[in-house]
PDB file of C-alpha atoms in Angstrom:
ATOM      1  CA  MET A   1      15.637 -18.303 -17.637  1.00 85.00           C
ATOM      2  CA  THR A   2      17.590 -19.396 -14.550  1.00 87.00           C
ATOM      3  CA  GLY A   3      20.897 -19.273 -16.390  1.00 88.00           C
ATOM      4  CA  THR A   4      20.138 -15.800 -17.695  1.00 90.00           C
ATOM      5  CA  LEU A   5      19.196 -14.510 -14.250  1.00 92.00           C
ATOM      6  CA  PHE A   6      22.384 -15.985 -12.830  1.00 91.00           C
ATOM      7  CA  GLU A   7      24.435 -14.320 -15.556  1.00 92.00           C
ATOM      8  CA  ILE A   8      22.929 -10.850 -15.126  1.00 95.00           C
ATOM      9  CA  THR A   9      23.122 -10.820 -11.324  1.00 95.00           C
ATOM     10  CA  PHE A  10      26.649  -9.425 -11.124  1.00 93.00           C
ATOM     11  CA  TYR A  11      25.956  -6.938 -13.917  1.00 96.00           C
ATOM     12  CA  LEU A  12      23.089  -5.483 -11.894  1.00 97.00           C
ATOM     13  CA  ALA A  13      25.566  -4.623  -9.119  1.00 97.00           C
ATOM     14  CA  ALA A  14      28.524  -3.644 -11.308  1.00 97.00           C
ATOM     15  CA  PRO A  15      27.505  -0.010 -12.000  1.00 97.00           C
ATOM     16  CA  PHE A  16      27.466   0.741  -8.271  1.00 97.00           C
ATOM     17  CA  TRP A  17      30.860  -0.855  -7.758  1.00 97.00           C
ATOM     18  CA  LEU A  18      32.265   1.086 -10.721  1.00 97.00           C
ATOM     19  CA  LEU A  19      31.053   4.361  -9.221  1.00 98.00           C
ATOM     20  CA  MET A  20      32.600   3.621  -5.821  1.00 98.00           C
ATOM     21  CA  ILE A  21      35.929   2.513  -7.299  1.00 97.00           C
ATOM     22  CA  PHE A  22      36.389   4.918 -10.224  1.00 97.00           C
ATOM     23  CA  ALA A  23      34.378   7.997  -9.173  1.00 97.00           C
ATOM     24  CA  PRO A  24      34.625   7.993  -5.371  1.00 97.00           C
ATOM     25  CA  THR A  25      34.606  11.774  -4.956  1.00 96.00           C
ATOM     26  CA  TRP A  26      31.692  12.472  -7.306  1.00 96.00           C
ATOM     27  CA  SER A  27      28.631  13.722  -5.391  1.00 95.00           C
ATOM     28  CA  VAL A  28      26.368  11.313  -7.294  1.00 97.00           C
ATOM     29  CA  THR A  29      28.450   8.396  -6.041  1.00 97.00           C
ATOM     30  CA  MET A  30      27.909   9.420  -2.432  1.00 97.00           C
ATOM     31  CA  ARG A  31      24.148   9.708  -2.950  1.00 97.00           C
ATOM     32  CA  VAL A  32      23.941   6.353  -4.707  1.00 97.00           C
ATOM     33  CA  ALA A  33      26.159   4.564  -2.183  1.00 97.00           C
ATOM     34  CA  SER A  34      24.089   5.989   0.667  1.00 97.00           C
ATOM     35  CA  SER A  35      20.971   4.244  -0.585  1.00 96.00           C
ATOM     36  CA  PRO A  36      20.118   0.659   0.353  1.00 93.00           C
ATOM     37  CA  LEU A  37      17.824   0.614  -2.693  1.00 96.00           C
ATOM     38  CA  THR A  38      20.778  -0.330  -4.902  1.00 97.00           C
ATOM     39  CA  VAL A  39      20.115  -3.970  -4.009  1.00 96.00           C
ATOM     40  CA  LEU A  40      16.478  -3.989  -5.168  1.00 97.00           C
ATOM     41  CA  PRO A  41      17.238  -5.440  -8.642  1.00 97.00           C
ATOM     42  CA  LEU A  42      19.310  -8.161  -6.992  1.00 97.00           C
ATOM     43  CA  LEU A  43      16.532  -8.920  -4.531  1.00 97.00           C
ATOM     44  CA  ALA A  44      14.113  -9.192  -7.457  1.00 96.00           C
ATOM     45  CA  VAL A  45      16.372 -11.822  -9.049  1.00 96.00           C
ATOM     46  CA  TYR A  46      16.661 -13.575  -5.691  1.00 96.00           C
ATOM     47  CA  THR A  47      12.886 -13.625  -5.277  1.00 96.00           C
ATOM     48  CA  VAL A  48      12.205 -15.002  -8.759  1.00 96.00           C
ATOM     49  CA  LEU A  49      14.677 -17.836  -8.178  1.00 96.00           C
ATOM     50  CA  ALA A  50      13.923 -18.497  -4.507  1.00 97.00           C
ATOM     51  CA  VAL A  51      10.168 -18.818  -5.045  1.00 97.00           C
ATOM     52  CA  GLN A  52      10.821 -21.702  -7.439  1.00 96.00           C
ATOM     53  CA  VAL A  53      12.667 -23.692  -4.760  1.00 97.00           C
ATOM     54  CA  PHE A  54      11.005 -22.306  -1.663  1.00 97.00           C
ATOM     55  CA  PRO A  55      10.372 -25.658   0.080  1.00 96.00           C
ATOM     56  CA  GLU A  56      14.035 -26.638  -0.308  1.00 95.00           C
ATOM     57  CA  LEU A  57      15.182 -23.133   0.658  1.00 96.00           C
ATOM     58  CA  TRP A  58      12.986 -23.123   3.757  1.00 96.00           C
ATOM     59  CA  THR A  59      14.340 -26.512   4.812  1.00 95.00           C
ATOM     60  CA  ALA A  60      17.912 -25.305   4.323  1.00 94.00           C
ATOM     61  CA  VAL A  61      17.455 -22.162   6.423  1.00 94.00           C
ATOM     62  CA  SER A  62      15.096 -23.495   9.093  1.00 95.00           C
ATOM     63  CA  SER A  63      17.051 -26.659   9.847  1.00 92.00           C
ATOM     64  CA  PRO A  64      20.517 -26.025   8.451  1.00 90.00           C
ATOM     65  CA  ASP A  65      23.021 -28.745   7.846  1.00 94.00           C
ATOM     66  CA  ILE A  66      25.618 -29.199   5.147  1.00 96.00           C
ATOM     67  CA  ASP A  67      23.740 -31.919   3.245  1.00 95.00           C
ATOM     68  CA  THR A  68      20.536 -29.849   3.056  1.00 95.00           C
ATOM     69  CA  LEU A  69      22.491 -26.860   1.778  1.00 95.00           C
ATOM     70  CA  ARG A  70      24.263 -29.084  -0.730  1.00 96.00           C
ATOM     71  CA  GLU A  71      20.877 -30.318  -1.999  1.00 95.00           C
ATOM     72  CA  LEU A  72      19.658 -26.733  -2.377  1.00 95.00           C
ATOM     73  CA  THR A  73      22.728 -25.628  -4.309  1.00 95.00           C
ATOM     74  CA  ALA A  74      22.467 -28.685  -6.582  1.00 96.00           C
ATOM     75  CA  LEU A  75      19.303 -27.082  -7.963  1.00 96.00           C
ATOM     76  CA  ALA A  76      19.981 -24.360 -10.535  1.00 96.00           C
ATOM     77  CA  GLU A  77      17.396 -22.055  -8.976  1.00 96.00           C
ATOM     78  CA  GLY A  78      18.802 -22.678  -5.499  1.00 96.00           C
ATOM     79  CA  ALA A  79      22.359 -21.908  -6.548  1.00 96.00           C
ATOM     80  CA  GLY A  80      21.154 -18.852  -8.481  1.00 96.00           C
ATOM     81  CA  ALA A  81      19.159 -17.557  -5.513  1.00 96.00           C
ATOM     82  CA  LEU A  82      22.126 -17.958  -3.186  1.00 96.00           C
ATOM     83  CA  TRP A  83      24.367 -16.209  -5.725  1.00 97.00           C
ATOM     84  CA  ALA A  84      21.953 -13.248  -5.925  1.00 97.00           C
ATOM     85  CA  GLN A  85      21.893 -13.118  -2.121  1.00 96.00           C
ATOM     86  CA  VAL A  86      25.704 -13.113  -1.960  1.00 97.00           C
ATOM     87  CA  ILE A  87      25.978 -10.374  -4.599  1.00 97.00           C
ATOM     88  CA  ALA A  88      23.399  -8.239  -2.742  1.00 97.00           C
ATOM     89  CA  TRP A  89      25.240  -8.767   0.560  1.00 96.00           C
ATOM     90  CA  ASP A  90      28.590  -7.955  -1.034  1.00 97.00           C
ATOM     91  CA  LEU A  91      27.166  -4.739  -2.465  1.00 97.00           C
ATOM     92  CA  LEU A  92      25.745  -3.631   0.888  1.00 97.00           C
ATOM     93  CA  VAL A  93      29.046  -4.427   2.595  1.00 97.00           C
ATOM     94  CA  GLY A  94      30.904  -2.560  -0.144  1.00 97.00           C
ATOM     95  CA  GLN A  95      28.649   0.463   0.221  1.00 98.00           C
ATOM     96  CA  TRP A  96      29.207   0.525   3.987  1.00 98.00           C
ATOM     97  CA  VAL A  97      32.983   0.208   3.520  1.00 98.00           C
ATOM     98  CA  PHE A  98      32.910   2.982   0.911  1.00 98.00           C
ATOM     99  CA  LEU A  99      30.861   5.335   3.103  1.00 97.00           C
ATOM    100  CA  GLN A 100      33.019   4.684   6.165  1.00 96.00           C
ATOM    101  CA  SER A 101      36.208   5.187   4.162  1.00 97.00           C
ATOM    102  CA  ARG A 102      34.976   8.567   2.910  1.00 96.00           C
ATOM    103  CA  LYS A 103      33.982   9.580   6.442  1.00 95.00           C
ATOM    104  CA  LEU A 104      37.413   8.603   7.765  1.00 95.00           C
ATOM    105  CA  GLY A 105      39.262  10.261   4.886  1.00 95.00           C
ATOM    106  CA  PHE A 106      40.929   7.170   3.439  1.00 96.00           C
ATOM    107  CA  SER A 107      42.564   7.694   0.074  1.00 96.00           C
ATOM    108  CA  PRO A 108      40.602   6.511  -2.980  1.00 96.00           C
ATOM    109  CA  TRP A 109      43.893   4.956  -4.168  1.00 96.00           C
ATOM    110  CA  LEU A 110      43.841   2.714  -1.082  1.00 96.00           C
ATOM    111  CA  MET A 111      40.124   2.043  -1.218  1.00 97.00           C
ATOM    112  CA  GLY A 112      39.886   1.125  -4.912  1.00 97.00           C
ATOM    113  CA  PRO A 113      41.860  -2.110  -4.546  1.00 97.00           C
ATOM    114  CA  LEU A 114      40.190  -2.829  -1.220  1.00 97.00           C
ATOM    115  CA  LEU A 115      36.762  -2.500  -2.824  1.00 98.00           C
ATOM    116  CA  VAL A 116      37.846  -4.846  -5.635  1.00 97.00           C
ATOM    117  CA  LEU A 117      38.879  -7.361  -2.964  1.00 97.00           C
ATOM    118  CA  THR A 118      35.478  -6.847  -1.337  1.00 97.00           C
ATOM    119  CA  ILE A 119      33.707  -7.595  -4.634  1.00 95.00           C
ATOM    120  CA  LEU A 120      35.612 -10.836  -5.016  1.00 95.00           C
ATOM    121  CA  LEU A 121      35.962 -12.010  -1.408  1.00 96.00           C
ATOM    122  CA  SER A 122      33.821  -9.771   0.772  1.00 95.00           C
ATOM    123  CA  PRO A 123      34.722 -11.344   4.133  1.00 96.00           C
ATOM    124  CA  PHE A 124      38.430 -10.696   3.518  1.00 98.00           C
ATOM    125  CA  GLY A 125      37.780  -7.181   2.223  1.00 97.00           C
ATOM    126  CA  LEU A 126      35.626  -6.416   5.249  1.00 98.00           C
ATOM    127  CA  LEU A 127      38.203  -7.808   7.681  1.00 98.00           C
ATOM    128  CA  LEU A 128      40.976  -5.781   6.093  1.00 98.00           C
ATOM    129  CA  PHE A 129      38.855  -2.638   6.149  1.00 98.00           C
ATOM    130  CA  LEU A 130      37.930  -3.172   9.800  1.00 97.00           C
ATOM    131  CA  ALA A 131      41.634  -3.476  10.639  1.00 96.00           C
ATOM    132  CA  LEU A 132      42.397  -0.252   8.725  1.00 96.00           C
ATOM    133  CA  ARG A 133      39.477   1.481  10.402  1.00 95.00           C
ATOM    134  CA  ALA A 134      40.662   0.407  13.854  1.00 94.00           C
ATOM    135  CA  THR A 135      44.143   1.714  13.056  1.00 90.00           C
ATOM    136  CA  ARG A 136      42.749   5.068  11.903  1.00 81.00           C
ATOM    137  CA  ARG A 137      40.506   5.410  14.936  1.00 70.00           C
ATOM    138  CA  GLY A 138      43.395   4.489  17.225  1.00 66.00           C
ATOM    139  CA  ALA A 139      45.527   7.196  15.621  1.00 64.00           C
ATOM    140  CA  ASP A 140      42.745   9.755  16.116  1.00 65.00           C
ATOM    141  CA  ARG A 141      42.523   9.195  19.865  1.00 62.00           C
ATOM    142  CA  PRO A 142      44.283  11.792  22.009  1.00 56.00           C
ATOM    143  CA  GLN A 143      47.500  10.583  23.538  1.00 56.00           C
ATOM    144  CA  GLU A 144      47.593  10.331  27.331  1.00 55.00           C
ATOM    145  CA  GLN A 145      50.018  12.630  29.077  1.00 57.00           C
ATOM    146  CA  HIS A 146      52.427  10.833  31.402  1.00 56.00           C
ATOM    147  CA  GLY A 147      54.165  12.949  33.862  1.00 51.00           C
TER     148      GLY A 147
END
């Protein structure tokens, strides 16, 4: 069962990513992306896996060190739970990036590849988006008159 849950985790998030990348201007996409409930199936997978290794998980989060985390991820359920958590986090980050990009008027042609980067390496996608967002906000500020 653990292997199956691990395998389906990404597929539970994929429909939301597909909407944001390939149908960014569709009204349904905006409604779906505005909801934090998109992560509920992923959190269900996380819960099923995390409960099975809760003592090890609790040790890893309450007294973190690299060896304790390594022990947790050596367990199939521990690695699967962390994967579900990462996929849920990536989806929430992606939804925030998507919503902000629509609010700021970024082109879907720019955002599609950026959202793909966010699926694969969310910290890099988020950093790049934050840089783009800062540039856009800087351009929107009124210029000071010198005289």
